[in-house]
Amino acid sequence: MKDALTQVTTEASGIFAGLKVADFTWAAAGPIVTKQLADNGATVIKVESFKHPDSIRLGGPFIDDKPGINRSGFFADFHSSKLGISVDMSNPAAIEIIRPLIEWADVVAESFRPGVMKKWGLDYASLKAINPRIVMLSSSLYGSEGPWARHPGYGAQGQALAGIHGMTGWPDRPPAMPKGAYSDSVSPRYALSALVAALIHREKTGEGQHVELSQIEATAQLLAPELLVYQVTGEEMTRAGDAKPGSVLHGVFPCQGEERWIALEAVTEAQARALQAILGLDGLDTSTVAGATATRDAFALMAECRAAGVPAGVANKASDLLEDEVLNAHHHFWPLDHAEMGRLNYNGPAYRFEKTPSALRFASPRLGEHTEAVMTRVLGFGAGDIARFKAEGLLQ
């Protein structure tokens, strides 16, 4: 079997083939961006400090429910097709290793609080002095300017500050926190678009540049309609539970079995009549609908509704998604073999390129898995250099 470095440096054929990325991102908002590059042919080298590895390596779910630095499914899903090196970034001498990486790279991506990269001597001015054509992507919760720029925060705070919590839940209850971090999921789409635009600009002019993004600003875009309503009418939109203006029925209802639910919506009178006939009801009061759906199989009810032209969707569990006929028809999941976790199905891209197909080439890296291969075959260091770096504590 060919090693990962051979696969990314000689066999890449995706739309980003030939693009070289030094990836300092961590958690989710940054790695989701670089995953799109890696799964589409770029050579992405993820840099982690072995003293402070990526925090989501420490978050589950863990394979076989056994925690371990290389056993996180959360980490794995965001790092397919990436090479991984581990360096003590707290040591000022790390620049001896990182400088050749910057010289090699087309893109440097990072998602720390503003100031961290500068502390390491890796702010944009320093990078540009090493590699004038470099494009740097910086993604942080609050952005690089303003009174909170250096304040710590995570996705839960980001989506609250972007207005998501204030819109989520029921009007007579406290706001409900959505599962996951919207800012971590929304902002990468904006970041990738901006990064590609900067690369197009460099292609035309030869100029690199610094692309900077606030994850809160990106997430606030989701509430554009609510912001417009407030400006035009003075009405402040707030939590509305399952209600949706203009729909006869809109909600999620219980079905047979443990934690089985179905989302139903009737927008037109024809859809409302069809749903009443399916459920054997005279009206569509939410409580009577819930009583009628509670005795029904969720998937059978979804099929019946769809046949009658009523929008319906089962609230899928993870196990449902892995077996979903639509996702499988699109070959969404990619089975990849990990040295410690075994074979897992990784999320592939949600788009399809006709001429330059995406390819998840190998599983996520174990901590420092490719350090020596990258050091010797990409950065040009010899065995003696590596031995010295290990003696100095820069490498494990």
Coordinates of C-alpha atoms in Angstrom, one line a residue:
M1 CA 0.0 0.0 0.0
K2 CA 1.3 3.5 -0.9
D3 CA 2.0 5.8 2.0
A4 CA -0.1 8.9 2.6
L5 CA 2.7 11.3 1.5
T6 CA 3.0 9.5 -1.9
Q7 CA -0.7 9.7 -2.3
V8 CA -0.9 13.5 -1.7
T9 CA 2.2 14.6 -3.5
T10 CA 2.2 12.4 -6.6
E11 CA -1.4 11.2 -7.2
A12 CA -3.6 14.1 -6.4
S13 CA -6.1 14.9 -9.2
G14 CA -8.8 17.0 -7.5
I15 CA -9.6 20.6 -8.2
F16 CA -7.0 21.8 -5.7
A17 CA -4.3 19.4 -6.8
G18 CA -0.9 21.2 -6.5
L19 CA -2.1 23.6 -3.8
K20 CA 0.2 23.4 -0.7
V21 CA -1.3 24.3 2.7
A22 CA 0.3 24.7 6.1
D23 CA -2.7 24.1 8.4
F24 CA -2.4 25.5 12.0
T25 CA -6.2 25.4 12.5
W26 CA -7.8 23.6 15.4
A27 CA -11.3 22.6 16.8
A28 CA -13.9 22.8 14.0
A29 CA -14.3 26.1 12.3
G30 CA -10.8 26.0 10.8
P31 CA -10.3 22.3 10.1
I32 CA -13.6 22.2 8.1
V33 CA -12.1 24.6 5.6
T34 CA -8.8 22.8 5.2
K35 CA -10.7 19.4 4.9
Q36 CA -12.4 20.7 1.8
L37 CA -9.0 21.6 0.3
A38 CA -7.4 18.2 1.3
D39 CA -10.4 16.1 0.0
N40 CA -10.1 17.9 -3.3
G41 CA -6.4 17.3 -4.0
A42 CA -4.4 19.9 -1.9
T43 CA -1.4 18.8 0.1
V44 CA -2.5 19.8 3.6
I45 CA 0.0 19.5 6.4
K46 CA -1.6 19.9 9.8
V47 CA 0.7 21.3 12.5
E48 CA 0.0 20.4 16.1
S49 CA 1.9 21.1 19.2
F50 CA 2.3 17.8 21.1
K51 CA 2.2 19.7 24.3
H52 CA -1.2 21.2 23.4
P53 CA -2.8 19.0 20.7
D54 CA -6.0 19.9 18.9
S55 CA -8.6 20.1 21.6
I56 CA -11.2 18.0 19.8
R57 CA -8.8 15.0 20.0
L58 CA -9.9 15.0 23.6
G59 CA -13.7 15.0 22.8
G60 CA -15.8 12.0 21.9
P61 CA -17.3 10.0 20.5
F62 CA -14.4 7.7 20.9
I63 CA -14.1 4.4 19.1
D64 CA -15.3 1.5 21.3
D65 CA -16.0 4.2 24.0
K66 CA -12.3 4.2 25.0
P67 CA -10.8 7.7 25.2
G68 CA -7.5 8.2 23.5
I69 CA -5.5 11.0 21.7
N70 CA -6.0 9.1 18.4
R71 CA -9.5 7.7 19.0
S72 CA -11.8 10.7 18.5
G73 CA -14.4 10.3 15.8
F74 CA -15.0 14.1 16.1
F75 CA -11.4 14.8 15.2
A76 CA -11.3 12.2 12.5
D77 CA -14.2 13.5 10.5
F78 CA -12.5 16.9 10.0
H79 CA -9.1 15.7 9.0
S80 CA -9.4 13.2 6.2
S81 CA -6.7 13.4 3.5
K82 CA -4.4 15.5 5.7
L83 CA -0.8 14.8 6.8
G84 CA 0.0 15.5 10.4
I85 CA 3.1 16.7 12.1
S86 CA 3.7 17.5 15.8
V87 CA 6.1 20.2 16.9
D88 CA 6.5 22.0 20.3
M89 CA 5.2 25.4 19.1
S90 CA 5.9 26.9 22.6
N91 CA 9.6 26.6 21.9
P92 CA 11.0 29.7 20.1
A93 CA 13.4 27.4 18.2
A94 CA 10.3 25.8 16.5
I95 CA 10.7 28.5 13.8
E96 CA 13.7 26.5 12.4
I97 CA 11.2 23.8 11.5
I98 CA 8.3 26.0 10.5
R99 CA 10.2 28.4 8.3
P100 CA 10.8 25.9 5.5
L101 CA 7.1 24.9 5.8
I102 CA 6.2 28.6 5.1
E103 CA 8.6 28.7 2.2
W104 CA 6.9 25.6 0.8
A105 CA 3.3 26.6 1.3
D106 CA 0.8 28.5 -0.8
V107 CA -1.6 29.0 2.0
V108 CA -1.3 29.3 5.8
A109 CA -4.5 28.7 7.7
E110 CA -5.1 29.4 11.4
S111 CA -8.0 29.7 13.8
F112 CA -6.5 30.9 17.0
R113 CA -7.3 34.0 19.0
P114 CA -5.6 37.0 17.5
G115 CA -2.1 37.3 18.8
V116 CA -1.2 33.6 19.0
M117 CA 0.4 33.5 15.6
K118 CA 2.3 36.7 16.2
K119 CA 3.6 35.3 19.5
W120 CA 5.2 32.4 17.4
G121 CA 6.6 34.9 14.9
L122 CA 4.0 33.8 12.3
D123 CA 1.8 36.8 11.9
Y124 CA 1.1 37.9 8.3
A125 CA 3.9 40.4 8.2
S126 CA 6.4 37.7 9.3
L127 CA 5.0 35.2 6.8
K128 CA 5.1 37.7 3.9
A129 CA 8.8 38.4 4.7
I130 CA 9.5 34.7 4.3
N131 CA 7.1 34.0 1.3
P132 CA 5.8 37.1 -0.4
R133 CA 3.1 35.1 -2.3
I134 CA 1.6 33.5 0.8
V135 CA -2.1 33.7 1.3
M136 CA -3.0 33.6 5.0
L137 CA -6.4 32.7 6.3
S138 CA -7.3 33.8 9.9
S139 CA -10.6 32.7 11.4
S140 CA -11.5 33.7 14.9
L141 CA -14.7 34.0 16.9
Y142 CA -14.7 37.8 17.3
G143 CA -12.4 38.8 14.4
S144 CA -9.1 40.6 14.7
E145 CA -10.4 44.0 15.8
G146 CA -12.7 45.3 18.5
P147 CA -12.9 45.2 22.3
W148 CA -13.5 41.4 22.5
A149 CA -11.0 40.3 19.8
R150 CA -8.7 38.5 22.2
H151 CA -11.4 37.3 24.6
P152 CA -11.7 33.4 24.7
G153 CA -14.9 31.8 23.4
Y154 CA -16.3 28.8 21.6
G155 CA -19.2 28.1 19.3
A156 CA -21.9 28.2 22.0
Q157 CA -20.9 31.8 22.8
G158 CA -20.5 32.6 19.1
Q159 CA -24.0 31.5 18.1
A160 CA -25.5 33.3 21.1
L161 CA -23.8 36.6 20.1
A162 CA -24.9 36.1 16.5
G163 CA -28.5 35.9 17.7
I164 CA -29.2 32.2 17.2
H165 CA -30.1 31.4 20.8
G166 CA -32.6 34.3 20.9
M167 CA -34.4 32.8 18.0
T168 CA -34.4 29.1 19.2
G169 CA -36.9 27.6 21.5
W170 CA -40.4 28.5 22.8
P171 CA -41.6 32.1 23.6
D172 CA -42.6 31.1 27.2
R173 CA -39.3 29.4 28.0
P174 CA -35.6 30.3 28.1
P175 CA -33.7 30.1 24.8
A176 CA -32.7 26.6 23.7
M177 CA -29.1 25.9 22.8
P178 CA -29.0 24.2 19.4
K179 CA -26.9 21.0 19.2
G180 CA -23.4 21.8 18.1
A181 CA -21.9 25.1 17.2
Y182 CA -23.5 27.0 14.4
S183 CA -20.5 29.4 14.1
D184 CA -18.2 26.5 13.6
S185 CA -20.5 25.1 10.9
V186 CA -21.5 28.3 9.1
S187 CA -18.2 30.2 9.0
P188 CA -16.1 27.7 7.1
R189 CA -18.3 28.1 4.0
Y190 CA -17.6 31.8 4.0
A191 CA -13.9 31.3 4.8
L192 CA -13.4 28.8 2.0
S193 CA -15.1 31.2 -0.5
A194 CA -12.9 34.1 0.6
L195 CA -9.8 32.0 0.5
V196 CA -10.5 30.8 -3.1
A197 CA -11.1 34.4 -4.1
A198 CA -7.7 35.4 -2.7
L199 CA -6.1 32.5 -4.6
I200 CA -7.8 33.7 -7.8
H201 CA -6.4 37.2 -7.2
R202 CA -2.9 35.8 -6.7
E203 CA -3.2 33.8 -9.9
K204 CA -4.0 37.1 -11.7
T205 CA -1.6 39.4 -10.0
G206 CA 1.0 37.4 -8.2
E207 CA 0.0 39.1 -4.9
G208 CA -0.6 37.2 -1.7
Q209 CA -2.8 38.6 1.0
H210 CA -4.3 38.2 4.5
V211 CA -7.9 37.0 4.6
E212 CA -9.5 37.6 8.0
L213 CA -12.9 36.3 9.2
S214 CA -15.1 36.7 12.2
Q215 CA -17.1 33.6 12.9
I216 CA -19.8 35.7 14.6
E217 CA -20.2 37.9 11.6
A218 CA -20.5 34.9 9.3
T219 CA -23.2 33.4 11.6
A220 CA -25.2 36.6 11.8
Q221 CA -25.9 36.2 8.1
L222 CA -28.4 33.5 9.0
L223 CA -30.6 36.1 10.6
A224 CA -30.6 38.5 7.7
P225 CA -34.5 38.2 7.2
E226 CA -35.1 38.8 10.9
L227 CA -32.8 41.8 10.9
L228 CA -34.6 43.2 7.8
V229 CA -38.0 42.7 9.4
Y230 CA -36.9 44.7 12.5
Q231 CA -35.5 47.5 10.4
V232 CA -38.5 47.8 8.2
T233 CA -41.4 47.2 10.7
G234 CA -39.8 47.7 14.1
E235 CA -41.0 44.2 15.1
E236 CA -38.3 42.2 16.9
M237 CA -38.5 38.5 15.9
T238 CA -38.1 36.1 18.8
R239 CA -38.6 32.4 19.7
A240 CA -41.6 30.9 18.1
G241 CA -41.2 27.2 18.9
D242 CA -42.3 25.1 15.9
A243 CA -44.6 27.8 14.5
K244 CA -43.9 29.1 11.0
P245 CA -45.9 32.0 9.5
G246 CA -47.9 31.0 6.4
S247 CA -48.0 27.2 7.1
V248 CA -51.2 25.4 8.2
L249 CA -49.1 23.0 10.1
H250 CA -45.3 23.0 10.9
G251 CA -43.7 20.9 13.5
V252 CA -41.9 17.7 14.7
F253 CA -44.1 15.0 16.1
P254 CA -43.6 11.7 17.9
C255 CA -43.8 8.3 16.2
Q256 CA -43.6 4.6 17.3
G257 CA -40.4 3.5 19.0
E258 CA -37.8 5.1 21.2
E259 CA -36.9 8.7 20.2
R260 CA -38.6 8.4 16.8
W261 CA -39.9 11.7 15.4
I262 CA -41.1 13.1 12.1
A263 CA -41.2 16.6 10.7
L264 CA -44.4 17.5 8.9
E265 CA -45.5 20.6 7.1
A266 CA -48.6 21.6 5.3
V267 CA -48.3 24.9 3.4
T268 CA -51.3 24.6 1.1
E269 CA -54.9 23.7 1.8
A270 CA -54.5 20.7 -0.5
Q271 CA -51.5 19.4 1.6
A272 CA -53.5 20.0 4.7
R273 CA -56.5 17.9 3.4
A274 CA -54.1 15.2 2.3
L275 CA -52.4 15.0 5.7
Q276 CA -55.8 15.0 7.5
A277 CA -56.8 12.0 5.3
I278 CA -53.6 10.1 6.1
L279 CA -53.9 10.7 9.8
G280 CA -57.7 10.2 9.9
L281 CA -58.3 13.7 11.4
D282 CA -60.8 16.4 10.9
G283 CA -58.3 19.2 11.7
L284 CA -54.6 19.8 12.2
D285 CA -54.3 20.9 15.8
T286 CA -50.8 20.1 16.9
S287 CA -51.9 18.0 19.9
T288 CA -54.2 15.8 17.9
V289 CA -51.6 15.4 15.1
A290 CA -49.1 14.3 17.8
G291 CA -51.6 11.8 19.1
A292 CA -52.2 10.4 15.6
T293 CA -48.5 10.1 14.7
A294 CA -47.5 8.5 18.0
T295 CA -49.0 5.2 16.8
R296 CA -47.4 5.3 13.4
D297 CA -44.1 4.0 12.1
A298 CA -42.0 7.1 11.2
F299 CA -40.6 5.8 7.9
A300 CA -43.9 4.3 6.7
L301 CA -45.7 7.6 7.5
M302 CA -43.0 9.6 5.7
A303 CA -43.5 7.4 2.6
E304 CA -47.2 7.8 2.7
C305 CA -47.0 11.6 3.1
R306 CA -44.6 12.0 0.3
A307 CA -46.8 9.9 -2.0
A308 CA -49.6 12.3 -1.3
G309 CA -47.5 15.4 -1.8
V310 CA -47.1 16.3 1.8
P311 CA -43.6 17.4 2.9
A312 CA -42.3 15.0 5.5
G313 CA -39.0 13.8 6.9
V314 CA -38.0 11.4 9.6
A315 CA -35.7 12.9 12.3
N316 CA -32.8 10.6 11.4
K317 CA -30.4 9.2 14.0
A318 CA -26.7 8.6 13.2
S319 CA -27.5 4.9 12.4
D320 CA -30.2 6.0 10.0
L321 CA -27.9 8.3 8.1
L322 CA -25.3 5.6 7.6
E323 CA -28.0 3.4 6.0
D324 CA -29.8 6.2 4.2
E325 CA -30.6 5.3 0.6
V326 CA -30.3 8.8 -0.7
L327 CA -26.9 9.4 0.9
N328 CA -25.7 6.0 -0.2
A329 CA -26.9 6.6 -3.8
H330 CA -24.8 9.8 -3.8
H331 CA -21.8 7.8 -2.3
H332 CA -21.7 10.4 0.5
F333 CA -19.7 8.2 3.0
W334 CA -16.2 7.1 2.3
P335 CA -14.8 4.1 4.2
L336 CA -11.3 4.8 5.3
D337 CA -8.9 2.7 7.4
H338 CA -7.3 4.3 10.5
A339 CA -4.3 2.6 12.1
E340 CA -5.9 2.8 15.6
M341 CA -9.7 3.1 15.0
G342 CA -10.0 0.7 12.1
R343 CA -12.4 1.3 9.2
L344 CA -14.9 4.1 9.7
N345 CA -17.2 5.9 7.3
Y346 CA -16.2 9.6 6.8
N347 CA -18.4 12.4 5.5
G348 CA -17.5 13.2 1.9
P349 CA -18.3 16.5 0.2
A350 CA -21.9 17.6 -0.5
Y351 CA -21.0 18.7 -4.1
R352 CA -19.8 16.8 -7.2
F353 CA -17.2 17.9 -9.7
E354 CA -17.7 16.4 -13.1
K355 CA -14.1 17.0 -14.4
T356 CA -12.1 16.9 -11.1
P357 CA -13.8 14.4 -8.7
S358 CA -13.2 14.7 -5.0
A359 CA -11.4 11.8 -3.3
L360 CA -10.9 11.1 0.4
R361 CA -7.5 9.5 0.1
F362 CA -6.8 8.3 3.6
A363 CA -8.0 8.6 7.2
S364 CA -7.2 11.3 9.7
P365 CA -3.6 11.4 11.0
R366 CA -2.6 10.2 14.4
L367 CA -0.8 12.8 16.5
G368 CA 2.6 13.4 14.7
E369 CA 2.0 10.4 12.4
H370 CA 3.8 12.0 9.4
T371 CA 6.3 14.2 11.1
E372 CA 9.5 12.4 10.0
A373 CA 8.2 11.8 6.4
V374 CA 7.3 15.5 6.0
M375 CA 10.5 16.7 7.6
T376 CA 12.7 14.6 5.2
R377 CA 10.7 14.4 2.0
V378 CA 9.0 17.8 2.0
L379 CA 11.1 20.1 4.1
G380 CA 14.5 18.7 3.2
F381 CA 15.8 17.9 6.7
G382 CA 18.1 14.9 7.3
A383 CA 18.2 12.2 9.9
G384 CA 20.8 14.1 11.9
D385 CA 18.5 17.2 12.0
I386 CA 15.6 15.2 13.3
A387 CA 17.8 13.6 16.0
R388 CA 18.9 17.1 17.1
F389 CA 15.3 18.4 17.1
K390 CA 14.3 15.5 19.3
A391 CA 17.2 16.1 21.6
E392 CA 16.2 19.7 21.9
G393 CA 12.6 18.8 22.7
L394 CA 11.1 20.2 19.5
L395 CA 10.0 16.8 18.3
Q396 CA 8.8 13.8 20.2

